[in-house]
Amino acid sequence: MNLPSDFSQRTHELLGDNDYRQLEDALQDEAPVSIRVNSAKCDREVKGERVPWSANGIYLAERPTFTFDPLFHAGCYYVQEASSMFVEQVLKTYVSSPVVMLDLCAAPGGKSTAARAVLPDGSLLVANEVMRNRVQILAENLIKWGNTEVVVTNNDPSDFAALPGMFDVVLTDVPCSGEGMFRKDAVAVEEWSADNVQICRQRQRRILADVWTALKPGGLLIYSTCTYNREEDEDNVAWIARELGAEVLEVPVRPEWNITGNLTEADFPVYRFLPHKTKGEGFFLAVLRKDTEGGEEERTGDYLKEHAGGRKDKKKGGREKPGYQQGHHDTEEDYTDQHQGGEYRLKRESHSSGEEHSDHSDQSRKPAVARDKVVCQNGDKPLPRGINDPAADNSAGIAAKAHAHGQGLLAAGLGPLKGVIQDEGHPGEVAEVLQQGKQGKEDGHGGQHDAHHPGQHPVDTQNQGAVEPRRGV
């Protein structure tokens, strides 16, 4: 693998000489193969090395042809990159009673199925995918997984502003430059550029500002990318905390997991997975709690007004580029594995391949500080309050039936709500949710979505000609 010279220089500055050389060597190796077992459907023991941060994650010695396995199609396991399974640790740490959760960039469903497997009974998961040609696979994978109280939506992030304070937890596995996917996707290497890193950073901030209103005060934001650079990672986390108003939270980990911490001069906790230290692909994650004080509407409104040019839908020449496409950790092969029969081949012109992973955030290029810092939990230091702690400003009741929440989404006019409503009364039943109020809502956007057509996304007019971002698994 021939790495881009700019990438090598930037990453060398971030990691230091020794770590960079080890990373460079690791990227020449084969990527590990891992699955996450669905304990609700599979009670047999699956042999293999355990993924240490996931209760049901297992490394496989080799990659089989999953589409020939009936258990795969029955939803007994999900093929997921090991690093991205770390989301499970976050939810187990901070969620102990029913919540309403949004997975904003959910396809093909790795993180959504992982979340649904550990969320307390009575929780509702809204799994959203803005790309229309990906949302069907997302719905299929959630149906196969089999948990109840799930809604699948096909909406732009800005649509969720119609639901202020709706969600206790928002997971944003945002579009990124895809550095963590290099050894699984040769095209990601070819398309990488320092300019694209900056484009992704800006896109990520627009997505976060769009959805911020929908996260209730005191709620959790889980921010993840599948990239290494600080612009899309630590710098974006610092921006969220400073500009949107949030506290960065700590997640307990064990030293033997070899998860790398903050590589900047800042000291807030973040979780970076580097292939030469942890068995998995490149991944970055941070957890933040939204401030309980007001003012978020003014802050997000100012940011969106300042950057409104990048979210218009009119094509100004060149190939149309989705404004909110994500870049995840599954390659085209992985993505095909998650579709029935393995026949759904993705076209790179339409979007990047992959899923459950995203490592892209941060905005500066200063040399790394504390390069060898490894995240570990101080046993004498209590963790920050979880969102279900009685003292955590979460007095409003959040447990409700899935169908009731689904009707609330419709009443808010949340665009093309399509796909799945599964409730306790009819497990596994799929119901079409009619597109009520869609036309009126679009008219209210003042033409922002005028150029929407079936299967298309908003166009990022500021970034015409840029390569499409990657998504994790």
Short mmCIF file of N, CA and C in Angstrom, two decimals, residues 404-468:
data_model
loop_
_atom_site.label_atom_id
_atom_site.label_comp_id
_atom_site.label_asym_id
_atom_site.label_seq_id
_atom_site.Cartn_x
_atom_site.Cartn_y
_atom_site.Cartn_z
N ALA A 404 -46.30 4.81 20.08
CA ALA A 404 -46.65 6.16 20.50
C ALA A 404 -45.59 7.15 20.04
N HIS A 405 -44.33 6.77 20.18
CA HIS A 405 -43.26 7.63 19.71
C HIS A 405 -43.31 7.78 18.20
N GLY A 406 -43.65 6.69 17.53
CA GLY A 406 -43.74 6.77 16.07
C GLY A 406 -44.79 7.76 15.63
N GLN A 407 -45.94 7.78 16.31
CA GLN A 407 -46.98 8.75 15.98
C GLN A 407 -46.51 10.16 16.28
N GLY A 408 -45.70 10.31 17.34
CA GLY A 408 -45.16 11.62 17.64
C GLY A 408 -44.24 12.13 16.54
N LEU A 409 -43.48 11.24 15.95
CA LEU A 409 -42.61 11.61 14.84
C LEU A 409 -43.45 12.06 13.66
N LEU A 410 -44.53 11.32 13.39
CA LEU A 410 -45.40 11.70 12.28
C LEU A 410 -46.05 13.05 12.52
N ALA A 411 -46.49 13.26 13.75
CA ALA A 411 -47.16 14.51 14.07
C ALA A 411 -46.22 15.70 13.88
N ALA A 412 -44.93 15.45 14.07
CA ALA A 412 -43.95 16.53 13.89
C ALA A 412 -43.63 16.77 12.42
N GLY A 413 -44.18 15.93 11.53
CA GLY A 413 -43.94 16.10 10.12
C GLY A 413 -42.52 15.76 9.71
N LEU A 414 -41.98 14.66 10.23
CA LEU A 414 -40.59 14.33 10.01
C LEU A 414 -40.38 13.67 8.65
N GLY A 415 -40.86 14.31 7.61
CA GLY A 415 -40.51 13.87 6.26
C GLY A 415 -40.89 12.44 5.96
N PRO A 416 -40.10 11.77 5.09
CA PRO A 416 -40.45 10.44 4.63
C PRO A 416 -40.11 9.36 5.64
N LEU A 417 -40.94 9.26 6.68
CA LEU A 417 -40.75 8.19 7.64
C LEU A 417 -41.18 6.88 6.99
N LYS A 418 -40.21 6.07 6.65
CA LYS A 418 -40.57 4.85 5.97
C LYS A 418 -39.82 3.69 6.60
N GLY A 419 -40.39 2.52 6.51
CA GLY A 419 -39.67 1.35 6.96
C GLY A 419 -40.34 0.65 8.10
N VAL A 420 -39.75 0.69 9.29
CA VAL A 420 -40.09 -0.28 10.31
C VAL A 420 -40.66 0.38 11.55
N ILE A 421 -41.77 -0.15 12.01
CA ILE A 421 -42.17 0.05 13.40
C ILE A 421 -42.40 -1.34 13.97
N GLN A 422 -41.65 -1.69 14.99
CA GLN A 422 -41.81 -2.98 15.63
C GLN A 422 -42.18 -2.69 17.08
N ASP A 423 -43.27 -3.25 17.54
CA ASP A 423 -43.62 -3.02 18.94
C ASP A 423 -43.83 -4.35 19.65
N GLU A 424 -43.97 -4.25 20.96
CA GLU A 424 -44.02 -5.46 21.77
C GLU A 424 -45.23 -6.33 21.43
N GLY A 425 -46.31 -5.71 20.97
CA GLY A 425 -47.50 -6.48 20.65
C GLY A 425 -47.36 -7.33 19.41
N HIS A 426 -46.50 -6.91 18.49
CA HIS A 426 -46.33 -7.64 17.23
C HIS A 426 -44.86 -7.71 16.88
N PRO A 427 -44.11 -8.52 17.62
CA PRO A 427 -42.66 -8.58 17.37
C PRO A 427 -42.36 -8.97 15.93
N GLY A 428 -41.45 -8.22 15.33
CA GLY A 428 -41.01 -8.55 13.98
C GLY A 428 -41.94 -8.07 12.90
N GLU A 429 -43.10 -7.51 13.25
CA GLU A 429 -44.02 -7.06 12.21
C GLU A 429 -43.53 -5.76 11.60
N VAL A 430 -43.59 -5.67 10.29
CA VAL A 430 -43.14 -4.48 9.58
C VAL A 430 -44.35 -3.68 9.14
N ALA A 431 -44.36 -2.40 9.45
CA ALA A 431 -45.48 -1.54 9.06
C ALA A 431 -44.97 -0.38 8.24
N GLU A 432 -45.62 -0.07 7.15
CA GLU A 432 -45.28 1.11 6.36
C GLU A 432 -45.79 2.35 7.08
N VAL A 433 -44.93 3.30 7.26
CA VAL A 433 -45.31 4.57 7.87
C VAL A 433 -45.54 5.58 6.76
N LEU A 434 -46.74 6.08 6.63
CA LEU A 434 -47.09 6.96 5.52
C LEU A 434 -46.35 8.28 5.63
N GLN A 435 -46.08 8.86 4.49
CA GLN A 435 -45.34 10.11 4.43
C GLN A 435 -46.29 11.29 4.66
N GLN A 436 -46.75 11.41 5.88
CA GLN A 436 -47.71 12.46 6.20
C GLN A 436 -47.01 13.79 6.40
N GLY A 437 -47.58 14.79 5.84
CA GLY A 437 -47.07 16.14 6.07
C GLY A 437 -45.76 16.45 5.39
N LYS A 438 -45.27 15.56 4.52
CA LYS A 438 -43.96 15.77 3.91
C LYS A 438 -43.94 17.02 3.04
N GLN A 439 -44.96 17.19 2.20
CA GLN A 439 -44.96 18.31 1.28
C GLN A 439 -44.99 19.63 2.02
N GLY A 440 -45.82 19.70 3.06
CA GLY A 440 -45.90 20.94 3.81
C GLY A 440 -44.59 21.28 4.49
N LYS A 441 -43.91 20.23 5.01
CA LYS A 441 -42.64 20.47 5.67
C LYS A 441 -41.60 20.97 4.70
N GLU A 442 -41.55 20.38 3.50
CA GLU A 442 -40.55 20.80 2.52
C GLU A 442 -40.81 22.24 2.07
N ASP A 443 -42.10 22.58 1.92
CA ASP A 443 -42.42 23.95 1.55
C ASP A 443 -41.91 24.92 2.61
N GLY A 444 -41.97 24.46 3.88
CA GLY A 444 -41.52 25.31 4.97
C GLY A 444 -40.02 25.52 5.02
N HIS A 445 -39.26 24.69 4.27
CA HIS A 445 -37.81 24.84 4.26
C HIS A 445 -37.35 25.97 3.34
N GLY A 446 -38.30 26.63 2.68
CA GLY A 446 -37.91 27.74 1.84
C GLY A 446 -37.07 27.32 0.66
N GLY A 447 -37.33 26.13 0.14
CA GLY A 447 -36.62 25.70 -1.06
C GLY A 447 -35.34 24.95 -0.78
N GLN A 448 -35.06 24.70 0.49
CA GLN A 448 -33.79 24.03 0.80
C GLN A 448 -33.71 22.67 0.16
N HIS A 449 -34.84 21.99 0.00
CA HIS A 449 -34.84 20.65 -0.55
C HIS A 449 -35.46 20.61 -1.94
N ASP A 450 -35.46 21.73 -2.64
CA ASP A 450 -36.10 21.76 -3.95
C ASP A 450 -35.50 20.78 -4.93
N ALA A 451 -34.22 20.50 -4.79
CA ALA A 451 -33.56 19.64 -5.77
C ALA A 451 -33.60 18.17 -5.38
N HIS A 452 -34.34 17.82 -4.32
CA HIS A 452 -34.42 16.43 -3.92
C HIS A 452 -35.18 15.61 -4.95
N HIS A 453 -34.62 14.49 -5.30
CA HIS A 453 -35.28 13.53 -6.15
C HIS A 453 -35.09 12.17 -5.52
N PRO A 454 -35.93 11.19 -5.85
CA PRO A 454 -35.77 9.87 -5.26
C PRO A 454 -34.35 9.36 -5.45
N GLY A 455 -33.75 8.91 -4.32
CA GLY A 455 -32.42 8.32 -4.38
C GLY A 455 -31.30 9.33 -4.36
N GLN A 456 -31.63 10.63 -4.24
CA GLN A 456 -30.59 11.65 -4.23
C GLN A 456 -30.52 12.31 -2.86
N HIS A 457 -29.41 13.02 -2.65
CA HIS A 457 -29.14 13.70 -1.40
C HIS A 457 -28.99 15.19 -1.62
N PRO A 458 -29.03 15.98 -0.56
CA PRO A 458 -28.69 17.39 -0.72
C PRO A 458 -27.29 17.52 -1.29
N VAL A 459 -27.06 18.53 -2.07
CA VAL A 459 -25.76 18.73 -2.69
C VAL A 459 -24.98 19.76 -1.91
N ASP A 460 -23.74 19.46 -1.65
CA ASP A 460 -22.86 20.39 -0.95
C ASP A 460 -22.25 21.32 -1.99
N THR A 461 -22.87 22.47 -2.22
CA THR A 461 -22.45 23.33 -3.31
C THR A 461 -21.10 23.98 -3.05
N GLN A 462 -20.70 24.06 -1.79
CA GLN A 462 -19.38 24.64 -1.50
C GLN A 462 -18.26 23.69 -1.86
N ASN A 463 -18.58 22.40 -1.97
CA ASN A 463 -17.54 21.40 -2.11
C ASN A 463 -17.69 20.59 -3.38
N GLN A 464 -18.15 21.20 -4.46
CA GLN A 464 -18.31 20.48 -5.70
C GLN A 464 -16.96 19.89 -6.14
N GLY A 465 -16.99 18.67 -6.59
CA GLY A 465 -15.78 18.02 -7.07
C GLY A 465 -15.05 17.27 -5.96
N ALA A 466 -15.49 17.39 -4.71
CA ALA A 466 -14.83 16.67 -3.64
C ALA A 466 -15.23 15.20 -3.65
N VAL A 467 -14.35 14.35 -3.21
CA VAL A 467 -14.69 12.93 -3.16
C VAL A 467 -15.68 12.72 -2.03
N GLU A 468 -16.42 11.63 -2.14
CA GLU A 468 -17.45 11.35 -1.14
C GLU A 468 -16.84 10.82 0.13
#
